Amino acid sequence: MSWIDIGHIDDVPLRGARMVKTPVGCIAVFRTAPEEIFAASNSCPHKGGPLSEGIVHGQKVTCPLHNWVFDLNTGQAQGADEGQIDVYPVRLDGGRILLDGASVGLRRAS
Amino acid sequence: MTQKLVIIGAGMASGRVIEHLLDADPAAFDITLFNAEPRGNYNRIMLSPVLSGEKTYEDIVTHSDDWYAENGVTCRFGEHVVKIDRDRKVVVGQQGEVAYDKLIIATGSAPFVIPVQGRDLPGVITYRDLDDTNAMIEASEKGGKAVVIGGGLLGLEAAAGLQMRGMEVTVLHLTAHLMDRQLDEAAGYMLRRDLERRGITVMTRASTAAILGSDRVEGVMLEDSTGLQADLVVMAVGIRPETRLATDAGIEVARGIEVDARMRSSDADIYAVGECVEFDGQLFGLVAPLYDQAKVLAADLLGQDAAFVPKELSTKLKVTGCDLFSAGDFAEAEGREDIVFRDPARGVYKRLVLEGGRLVGAVMYGDTADSNWFFGLIRDGADVQDMRETLIFGPAYQGGGASDPLSAVAALPPEAEICGCNGVCKGAIVEAINGGATDLGAIRAVTKASASCGTCTGLVEQVLAVTLGDDFVLPTATPVCGCTDLTHEDVRRLIKSQELKSQPAVWQELGWKTPNGCHVCRPAINYYLLAEWPLEYADDPQSRFINERKHANIQKDGTYSVVPRMFGGMTTPAELRAIADAAEKYNVPTVHVTGGQRIDLLGVRGEDLPAIWADLNAAGMVSGHAYSKGLRTVKTCVGKDHCRFGTQDSTGLGIKLEKALWGSWTPHKVKLAVSGCPRNCAEATCKDIGVVCVDSGYQIGVAGAAGMDVKETERLADVATEQEVMDLTMAFMQLYRENAKYLDRPYKWVAKVGLDWVKEQVVEDEANRKALIERFLISQSVYQKDPWAELAQPKAAAAFSPIANLMQEAAE
């Protein structure tokens, strides 16, 4: 793992998300609880809806365009919908959000 | 050979070390014990019961003077240690030196004092030891007001103790819920509710700016300029390891004194134990790990092998009547699942967190009888997969049934209002049922409950079900979503009758099955709360659909549309010029004139929204709310000023209506129109509210539609003056806001409740009309503000850009 500091936890609203631009595309960083964070592809496999703008509930997000729901642990679409979004390793160190650079196409952490 | 052991600090950890040493070999060490407090070891965790008066100091003494004497411990109590001289291996006290072979630093922790003006005033107390406790007891004897800064374990125990001693107590807490390190939001809410029931005022998100007073403390000033009177201020915002002696002696100190697993510091003859140490990056504040450390330290001194391993911890609050428990890790990692149990009738909340088939965390409130069992499962890392289905019911209830969907209604007290229209409480309905009214029709006939607007029908049926048991078959009603068994109407009525004023309150009291709802129920609950409690509840943007959160309509390619408001469909050359400039500046690809008589800029990039809003604001324009479940437009024709058929000033009235109504949130969007004559050029007869001007005055129609359904308005009233139009419109809006199901347009809602009932409420009952208008204006005092102006501020605007851009790093 090569952890990259992308910002402070308080820059992400509780039960909200922020976007990160990376070489593998836009990634959404979700804050599901005061100190619980997930990272996943920002793009819904259905019609490309921006998942960082969806409603965050439990450890899930609902796409703002057509209400597809994804589990942020696995990236699996829930219910009758079939699809999958990529999820990325992310963790908290103190208040800092650390994203794994290697898995988002960066060779080294800086 | 007897070694000389010196211990600095007579607390619970060092006390336990001494006990272990004496048990193993009373002759091994010649012990000298320093303590800055003029007394020996007592059970510090029990200071709170001393403060509240439930125990005395004598009850909590662990080691008496006689005990020390009998065991040959030389006591240097009330004496501060000045320094540790490692070269000469002596400890220098105020009264002289003592040589050591081995030294234990057990200086504990010091309370953290927030660096605000006035922190040194008499009457400002921290909460750490017996002297602090006695100072609080003394201060409370005079009565008056106490402010406790810090809503953690210690702060709340202090608050409860002072309240029991007759003071009027306010607790200030920096974050959104109490004990946020140990509890989740739901349990934090329940704790707050119980404390408030005891008469303690709780203020969350309260940041202390200054402590006020000249000779002694007189009050506390918050960051938001709220002033609180205070005769006593207790600071309980946290602790930090007391490491000064160690630092001065050149021992390695990080946040605490760094020790290895044998509790040795960087000097092999100097140990440290308790709250002053740091092990593997961790600090320790609860007693269980301190006792583990003491055991290891004693073993190492006696030449035995031992290593300290931090274990899972659990917390209980020692406030009588507030039964809570938390253990393990209940928030912070991926791959976890929640099991939530709520029983509103008993005021119980339990949440278990599972990871990989094992229990890793638990939070409980109201019923902690099984907490030790759960804690054991966490500590042992036991495999719980086989009992997962019934795990939450505890050890005695394996194989138990599911929770009862009727429990929320069963928990209501008899005086809880069920039918708001006719003022019928639960007790009256139960009485009617016991008197033989065993179906809905009979209840309506006897009590009038659910006989008017009918939105409480579901609740009345549930009261029937709860009272009659198996004799009543509950008709199936559609619940809001999978998170609850209650219908929209039930939820609304319960929010009102139970005075639920926050999302956690709704989740708990109504027995929600998920931690914080879903995309279906949360926007509805957010709306119901803000409509019912405009002054108490704060709108939650994270519970809104993207368009309402971003105050712009998302398009299918991820860009947005921006529509500035044009009151009554009127604009000016200056406004048009500003719109044209903005369209060019931000490369807006499409400019469209909408059916609501205004201009839509389509294809604006998300990052540009704050800037384009700022430009439009500068030209005097505000958001048109073209994206909201709220007031959209008031369409007008030009009226008698220009049109030869016009009978009244339809544009003027349209502008007045839009100025009164804009900014209000409603269950679904609301569109109005005012036509100047029955030719109806503004198409007022298919609007949610439509006014048609005639010679004699104004015809007000409501509940029209021109969307998926097309429907002509129904006549609410004919009136003579503009003021009556304004009054009836505002009253109708408020009635709709207070009663309709989320996402029902007015025509759907009126079809359910009947136009006659609406007329009764809005037109015929003048007092009720006035009350509706008054409540509408209260809500407008909060919500009639331009969201664009707020979001264009630099801090809010930053959230519209990515939090980080890693493309540059990739390019390097």
CSV table of N, CA and C in Angstrom, one decimal, chain B residues 285-394:
chain,number,residue,atom,x,y,z
B,285,GLY,N,-7.2,5.5,29.8
B,285,GLY,CA,-8.0,6.3,30.8
B,285,GLY,C,-9.0,5.5,31.6
B,286,LEU,N,-9.2,4.3,31.2
B,286,LEU,CA,-10.1,3.5,32.0
B,286,LEU,C,-9.4,2.5,32.9
B,287,VAL,N,-10.0,2.0,33.9
B,287,VAL,CA,-9.3,1.3,35.0
B,287,VAL,C,-8.8,-0.1,34.6
B,288,ALA,N,-9.5,-0.8,33.7
B,288,ALA,CA,-9.2,-2.2,33.5
B,288,ALA,C,-7.8,-2.3,32.9
B,289,PRO,N,-7.4,-1.6,31.9
B,289,PRO,CA,-6.0,-1.7,31.4
B,289,PRO,C,-4.9,-1.3,32.4
B,290,LEU,N,-5.3,-0.3,33.3
B,290,LEU,CA,-4.3,0.1,34.3
B,290,LEU,C,-4.0,-1.0,35.3
B,291,TYR,N,-5.1,-1.8,35.6
B,291,TYR,CA,-4.8,-2.9,36.5
B,291,TYR,C,-4.0,-4.0,35.8
B,292,ASP,N,-4.2,-4.2,34.5
B,292,ASP,CA,-3.4,-5.1,33.7
B,292,ASP,C,-1.9,-4.7,33.8
B,293,GLN,N,-1.7,-3.4,33.6
B,293,GLN,CA,-0.4,-2.8,33.6
B,293,GLN,C,0.3,-3.1,35.0
B,294,ALA,N,-0.5,-2.8,36.0
B,294,ALA,CA,0.0,-3.0,37.4
B,294,ALA,C,0.5,-4.4,37.6
B,295,LYS,N,-0.3,-5.3,37.1
B,295,LYS,CA,0.1,-6.7,37.3
B,295,LYS,C,1.4,-7.1,36.6
B,296,VAL,N,1.6,-6.6,35.4
B,296,VAL,CA,2.8,-6.8,34.6
B,296,VAL,C,4.0,-6.2,35.3
B,297,LEU,N,3.8,-4.9,35.7
B,297,LEU,CA,4.9,-4.2,36.3
B,297,LEU,C,5.4,-4.9,37.6
B,298,ALA,N,4.4,-5.4,38.4
B,298,ALA,CA,4.8,-6.1,39.6
B,298,ALA,C,5.6,-7.3,39.3
B,299,ALA,N,5.1,-8.1,38.3
B,299,ALA,CA,5.7,-9.3,37.9
B,299,ALA,C,7.2,-9.1,37.5
B,300,ASP,N,7.3,-8.0,36.7
B,300,ASP,CA,8.7,-7.7,36.1
B,300,ASP,C,9.6,-7.3,37.3
B,301,LEU,N,9.1,-6.5,38.2
B,301,LEU,CA,9.9,-6.2,39.4
B,301,LEU,C,10.4,-7.4,40.2
B,302,LEU,N,9.5,-8.4,40.2
B,302,LEU,CA,9.8,-9.7,40.9
B,302,LEU,C,10.6,-10.7,40.1
B,303,GLY,N,11.0,-10.2,38.9
B,303,GLY,CA,11.8,-11.1,38.0
B,303,GLY,C,11.0,-12.1,37.3
B,304,GLN,N,9.7,-11.9,37.2
B,304,GLN,CA,8.9,-12.9,36.4
B,304,GLN,C,8.6,-12.4,35.0
B,305,ASP,N,8.4,-13.3,34.1
B,305,ASP,CA,8.0,-12.9,32.7
B,305,ASP,C,6.6,-12.4,32.7
B,306,ALA,N,6.4,-11.3,32.0
B,306,ALA,CA,5.0,-10.8,31.8
B,306,ALA,C,5.1,-9.8,30.7
B,307,ALA,N,4.0,-9.6,30.0
B,307,ALA,CA,3.9,-8.6,29.0
B,307,ALA,C,2.5,-8.0,29.0
B,308,PHE,N,2.5,-6.7,28.8
B,308,PHE,CA,1.2,-6.0,28.8
B,308,PHE,C,0.6,-6.0,27.3
B,309,VAL,N,-0.6,-6.5,27.3
B,309,VAL,CA,-1.3,-6.5,26.0
B,309,VAL,C,-2.6,-5.8,26.1
B,310,PRO,N,-2.8,-4.7,25.4
B,310,PRO,CA,-4.1,-3.9,25.5
B,310,PRO,C,-5.2,-4.8,25.1
B,311,LYS,N,-6.3,-4.7,25.8
B,311,LYS,CA,-7.5,-5.5,25.4
B,311,LYS,C,-8.7,-4.5,25.1
B,312,GLU,N,-9.7,-5.1,24.5
B,312,GLU,CA,-10.9,-4.3,24.3
B,312,GLU,C,-11.5,-3.7,25.6
B,313,LEU,N,-12.0,-2.5,25.4
B,313,LEU,CA,-12.5,-1.9,26.6
B,313,LEU,C,-14.0,-1.7,26.6
B,314,SER,N,-14.6,-1.5,27.7
B,314,SER,CA,-16.0,-1.2,27.7
B,314,SER,C,-16.3,0.0,28.6
B,315,THR,N,-17.3,0.7,28.4
B,315,THR,CA,-17.6,1.9,29.2
B,315,THR,C,-19.0,1.8,29.7
B,316,LYS,N,-19.2,2.2,31.0
B,316,LYS,CA,-20.6,2.4,31.5
B,316,LYS,C,-20.6,3.8,32.2
B,317,LEU,N,-21.7,4.5,32.1
B,317,LEU,CA,-21.8,5.8,32.7
B,317,LEU,C,-22.4,5.6,34.1
B,318,LYS,N,-21.8,6.3,35.1
B,318,LYS,CA,-22.3,6.1,36.4
B,318,LYS,C,-23.3,7.2,36.8
B,319,VAL,N,-24.4,7.3,36.1
B,319,VAL,CA,-25.4,8.2,36.4
B,319,VAL,C,-26.7,7.4,36.6
B,320,THR,N,-27.2,7.5,37.8
B,320,THR,CA,-28.4,6.7,38.2
B,320,THR,C,-29.5,7.0,37.2
B,321,GLY,N,-30.1,5.9,36.6
B,321,GLY,CA,-31.2,6.1,35.7
B,321,GLY,C,-30.8,6.3,34.2
B,322,CYS,N,-29.5,6.4,34.0
B,322,CYS,CA,-29.1,6.4,32.5
B,322,CYS,C,-28.3,5.2,32.3
B,323,ASP,N,-28.9,4.2,31.7
B,323,ASP,CA,-28.3,2.9,31.6
B,323,ASP,C,-27.7,2.7,30.2
B,324,LEU,N,-26.4,2.9,30.2
B,324,LEU,CA,-25.8,2.8,28.8
B,324,LEU,C,-24.5,2.0,28.9
B,325,PHE,N,-24.1,1.4,27.8
B,325,PHE,CA,-22.9,0.6,27.7
B,325,PHE,C,-22.4,0.7,26.3
B,326,SER,N,-21.1,0.8,26.2
B,326,SER,CA,-20.5,0.7,24.9
B,326,SER,C,-19.2,-0.1,25.0
B,327,ALA,N,-18.8,-0.8,24.0
B,327,ALA,CA,-17.6,-1.6,24.0
B,327,ALA,C,-17.1,-1.9,22.6
B,328,GLY,N,-15.8,-2.0,22.5
B,328,GLY,CA,-15.3,-2.4,21.2
B,328,GLY,C,-15.3,-1.2,20.2
B,329,ASP,N,-15.3,-1.6,19.0
B,329,ASP,CA,-15.2,-0.7,17.9
B,329,ASP,C,-16.5,-0.7,17.1
B,330,PHE,N,-17.3,0.3,17.1
B,330,PHE,CA,-18.6,0.2,16.5
B,330,PHE,C,-18.7,1.2,15.3
B,331,ALA,N,-17.6,1.7,14.8
B,331,ALA,CA,-17.8,2.6,13.7
B,331,ALA,C,-16.7,2.4,12.6
B,332,GLU,N,-15.5,2.2,13.0
B,332,GLU,CA,-14.5,2.7,12.1
B,332,GLU,C,-13.8,1.6,11.2
B,333,ALA,N,-14.5,0.9,10.3
B,333,ALA,CA,-13.8,0.1,9.4
B,333,ALA,C,-14.7,-0.4,8.3
B,334,GLU,N,-14.1,-0.9,7.3
B,334,GLU,CA,-14.9,-1.5,6.2
B,334,GLU,C,-15.3,-2.9,6.5
B,335,GLY,N,-16.3,-3.4,5.8
B,335,GLY,CA,-16.6,-4.8,5.9
B,335,GLY,C,-17.4,-5.2,7.1
B,336,ARG,N,-18.1,-4.2,7.7
B,336,ARG,CA,-18.9,-4.5,8.9
B,336,ARG,C,-20.4,-4.4,8.7
B,337,GLU,N,-21.1,-5.2,9.5
B,337,GLU,CA,-22.5,-5.2,9.4
B,337,GLU,C,-23.1,-4.8,10.8
B,338,ASP,N,-24.3,-4.2,10.7
B,338,ASP,CA,-25.0,-3.8,11.9
B,338,ASP,C,-26.2,-4.7,12.2
B,339,ILE,N,-26.4,-5.0,13.4
B,339,ILE,CA,-27.7,-5.5,13.8
B,339,ILE,C,-28.3,-4.5,14.8
B,340,VAL,N,-29.4,-4.0,14.5
B,340,VAL,CA,-30.0,-2.9,15.4
B,340,VAL,C,-31.3,-3.4,15.9
B,341,PHE,N,-31.5,-3.2,17.2
B,341,PHE,CA,-32.8,-3.5,17.9
B,341,PHE,C,-33.3,-2.3,18.6
B,342,ARG,N,-34.5,-1.9,18.3
B,342,ARG,CA,-35.1,-0.7,19.1
B,342,ARG,C,-36.4,-1.1,19.6
B,343,ASP,N,-36.6,-0.8,20.9
B,343,ASP,CA,-37.9,-1.0,21.5
B,343,ASP,C,-38.4,0.3,22.1
B,344,PRO,N,-39.1,1.1,21.4
B,344,PRO,CA,-39.5,2.4,21.9
B,344,PRO,C,-40.3,2.3,23.2
B,345,ALA,N,-41.1,1.3,23.3
B,345,ALA,CA,-41.9,1.1,24.5
B,345,ALA,C,-41.1,1.1,25.8
B,346,ARG,N,-40.0,0.4,25.7
B,346,ARG,CA,-39.1,0.4,26.9
B,346,ARG,C,-38.0,1.4,26.9
B,347,GLY,N,-37.9,2.1,25.8
B,347,GLY,CA,-36.7,3.0,25.7
B,347,GLY,C,-35.4,2.3,25.5
B,348,VAL,N,-35.4,1.3,24.7
B,348,VAL,CA,-34.2,0.4,24.6
B,348,VAL,C,-33.7,0.6,23.1
B,349,TYR,N,-32.3,0.7,23.1
B,349,TYR,CA,-31.6,0.7,21.8
B,349,TYR,C,-30.4,-0.2,22.0
B,350,LYS,N,-30.3,-1.1,21.0
B,350,LYS,CA,-29.1,-2.0,21.0
B,350,LYS,C,-28.5,-2.1,19.6
B,351,ARG,N,-27.2,-1.9,19.5
B,351,ARG,CA,-26.6,-2.1,18.2
B,351,ARG,C,-25.4,-3.0,18.3
B,352,LEU,N,-25.3,-4.0,17.5
B,352,LEU,CA,-24.2,-4.9,17.5
B,352,LEU,C,-23.5,-4.7,16.2
B,353,VAL,N,-22.1,-4.7,16.2
B,353,VAL,CA,-21.4,-4.5,14.9
B,353,VAL,C,-20.6,-5.8,14.7
B,354,LEU,N,-20.8,-6.4,13.6
B,354,LEU,CA,-20.2,-7.7,13.3
B,354,LEU,C,-19.2,-7.5,12.1
B,355,GLU,N,-18.1,-8.3,12.2
B,355,GLU,CA,-17.1,-8.3,11.2
B,355,GLU,C,-16.6,-9.7,11.1
B,356,GLY,N,-16.6,-10.3,9.9
B,356,GLY,CA,-16.1,-11.6,9.6
B,356,GLY,C,-16.7,-12.6,10.6
B,357,GLY,N,-18.0,-12.6,10.9
B,357,GLY,CA,-18.6,-13.6,11.7
B,357,GLY,C,-18.3,-13.4,13.2
B,358,ARG,N,-17.7,-12.3,13.6
B,358,ARG,CA,-17.4,-12.1,15.0
B,358,ARG,C,-18.0,-10.7,15.4
B,359,LEU,N,-18.3,-10.6,16.7
B,359,LEU,CA,-18.8,-9.4,17.3
B,359,LEU,C,-17.6,-8.5,17.6
B,360,VAL,N,-17.6,-7.3,17.0
B,360,VAL,CA,-16.5,-6.4,17.3
B,360,VAL,C,-16.8,-5.1,18.1
B,361,GLY,N,-18.1,-4.8,18.2
B,361,GLY,CA,-18.5,-3.7,18.9
B,361,GLY,C,-20.0,-3.8,19.3
B,362,ALA,N,-20.3,-3.0,20.4
B,362,ALA,CA,-21.7,-3.0,20.9
B,362,ALA,C,-22.0,-1.7,21.6
B,363,VAL,N,-23.2,-1.2,21.3
B,363,VAL,CA,-23.7,0.0,22.0
B,363,VAL,C,-25.0,-0.3,22.5
B,364,MET,N,-25.3,0.0,23.8
B,364,MET,CA,-26.6,-0.4,24.3
B,364,MET,C,-27.1,0.8,25.1
B,365,TYR,N,-28.4,1.0,25.1
B,365,TYR,CA,-29.0,2.0,25.9
B,365,TYR,C,-30.3,1.5,26.5
B,366,GLY,N,-30.6,1.8,27.8
B,366,GLY,CA,-31.9,1.4,28.3
B,366,GLY,C,-31.9,0.0,28.9
B,367,ASP,N,-31.2,-0.9,28.3
B,367,ASP,CA,-31.2,-2.3,28.9
B,367,ASP,C,-29.8,-2.8,28.6
B,368,THR,N,-29.0,-2.8,29.7
B,368,THR,CA,-27.6,-3.3,29.6
B,368,THR,C,-27.4,-4.6,30.3
B,369,ALA,N,-28.5,-5.3,30.6
B,369,ALA,CA,-28.4,-6.5,31.4
B,369,ALA,C,-27.5,-7.5,30.8
B,370,ASP,N,-27.5,-7.6,29.5
B,370,ASP,CA,-26.7,-8.6,28.8
B,370,ASP,C,-25.3,-8.1,28.4
B,371,SER,N,-25.0,-6.9,28.9
B,371,SER,CA,-23.8,-6.2,28.3
B,371,SER,C,-22.5,-7.1,28.6
B,372,ASN,N,-22.4,-7.7,29.8
B,372,ASN,CA,-21.2,-8.5,30.0
B,372,ASN,C,-21.1,-9.7,29.1
B,373,TRP,N,-22.2,-10.3,28.8
B,373,TRP,CA,-22.2,-11.4,27.8
B,373,TRP,C,-21.7,-10.9,26.5
B,374,PHE,N,-22.2,-9.8,26.0
B,374,PHE,CA,-21.7,-9.3,24.7
B,374,PHE,C,-20.3,-8.9,24.8
B,375,PHE,N,-19.9,-8.3,25.9
B,375,PHE,CA,-18.5,-7.8,26.0
B,375,PHE,C,-17.6,-9.1,26.0
B,376,GLY,N,-18.0,-10.1,26.6
B,376,GLY,CA,-17.2,-11.4,26.6
B,376,GLY,C,-17.0,-11.9,25.2
B,377,LEU,N,-18.1,-11.8,24.3
B,377,LEU,CA,-18.0,-12.2,23.0
B,377,LEU,C,-17.0,-11.4,22.2
B,378,ILE,N,-17.0,-10.1,22.5
B,378,ILE,CA,-16.1,-9.2,21.8
B,378,ILE,C,-14.7,-9.5,22.2
B,379,ARG,N,-14.5,-9.6,23.5
B,379,ARG,CA,-13.1,-9.8,24.0
B,379,ARG,C,-12.5,-11.1,23.6
B,380,ASP,N,-13.4,-12.1,23.5
B,380,ASP,CA,-12.9,-13.5,23.2
B,380,ASP,C,-12.8,-13.7,21.7
B,381,GLY,N,-13.4,-12.7,20.9
B,381,GLY,CA,-13.4,-12.9,19.4
B,381,GLY,C,-14.2,-14.1,19.0
B,382,ALA,N,-15.2,-14.4,19.8
B,382,ALA,CA,-16.0,-15.6,19.6
B,382,ALA,C,-16.7,-15.6,18.2
B,383,ASP,N,-16.8,-16.8,17.6
B,383,ASP,CA,-17.6,-16.9,16.3
B,383,ASP,C,-19.1,-16.9,16.6
B,384,VAL,N,-19.8,-15.9,16.1
B,384,VAL,CA,-21.2,-15.8,16.5
B,384,VAL,C,-22.1,-16.1,15.3
B,385,GLN,N,-21.5,-16.6,14.2
B,385,GLN,CA,-22.3,-16.8,13.0
B,385,GLN,C,-23.6,-17.7,13.2
B,386,ASP,N,-23.4,-18.7,14.1
B,386,ASP,CA,-24.5,-19.7,14.3
B,386,ASP,C,-25.7,-19.1,15.0
B,387,MET,N,-25.4,-18.1,15.9
B,387,MET,CA,-26.5,-17.5,16.6
B,387,MET,C,-26.8,-16.1,16.1
B,388,ARG,N,-26.3,-15.7,15.0
B,388,ARG,CA,-26.5,-14.4,14.4
B,388,ARG,C,-28.0,-14.0,14.4
B,389,GLU,N,-28.9,-14.9,14.0
B,389,GLU,CA,-30.3,-14.5,13.9
B,389,GLU,C,-30.9,-14.0,15.2
B,390,THR,N,-30.5,-14.6,16.3
B,390,THR,CA,-31.1,-14.2,17.6
B,390,THR,C,-30.1,-13.6,18.5
B,391,LEU,N,-28.9,-13.3,18.0
B,391,LEU,CA,-27.8,-12.7,18.9
B,391,LEU,C,-28.2,-11.5,19.7
B,392,ILE,N,-29.0,-10.6,19.1
B,392,ILE,CA,-29.2,-9.3,19.7
B,392,ILE,C,-30.2,-9.5,20.9
B,393,PHE,N,-30.9,-10.6,21.0
B,393,PHE,CA,-31.8,-10.8,22.1
B,393,PHE,C,-31.1,-11.3,23.3
B,394,GLY,N,-29.8,-11.6,23.2
B,394,GLY,CA,-29.0,-11.9,24.4
B,394,GLY,C,-29.0,-13.4,24.7
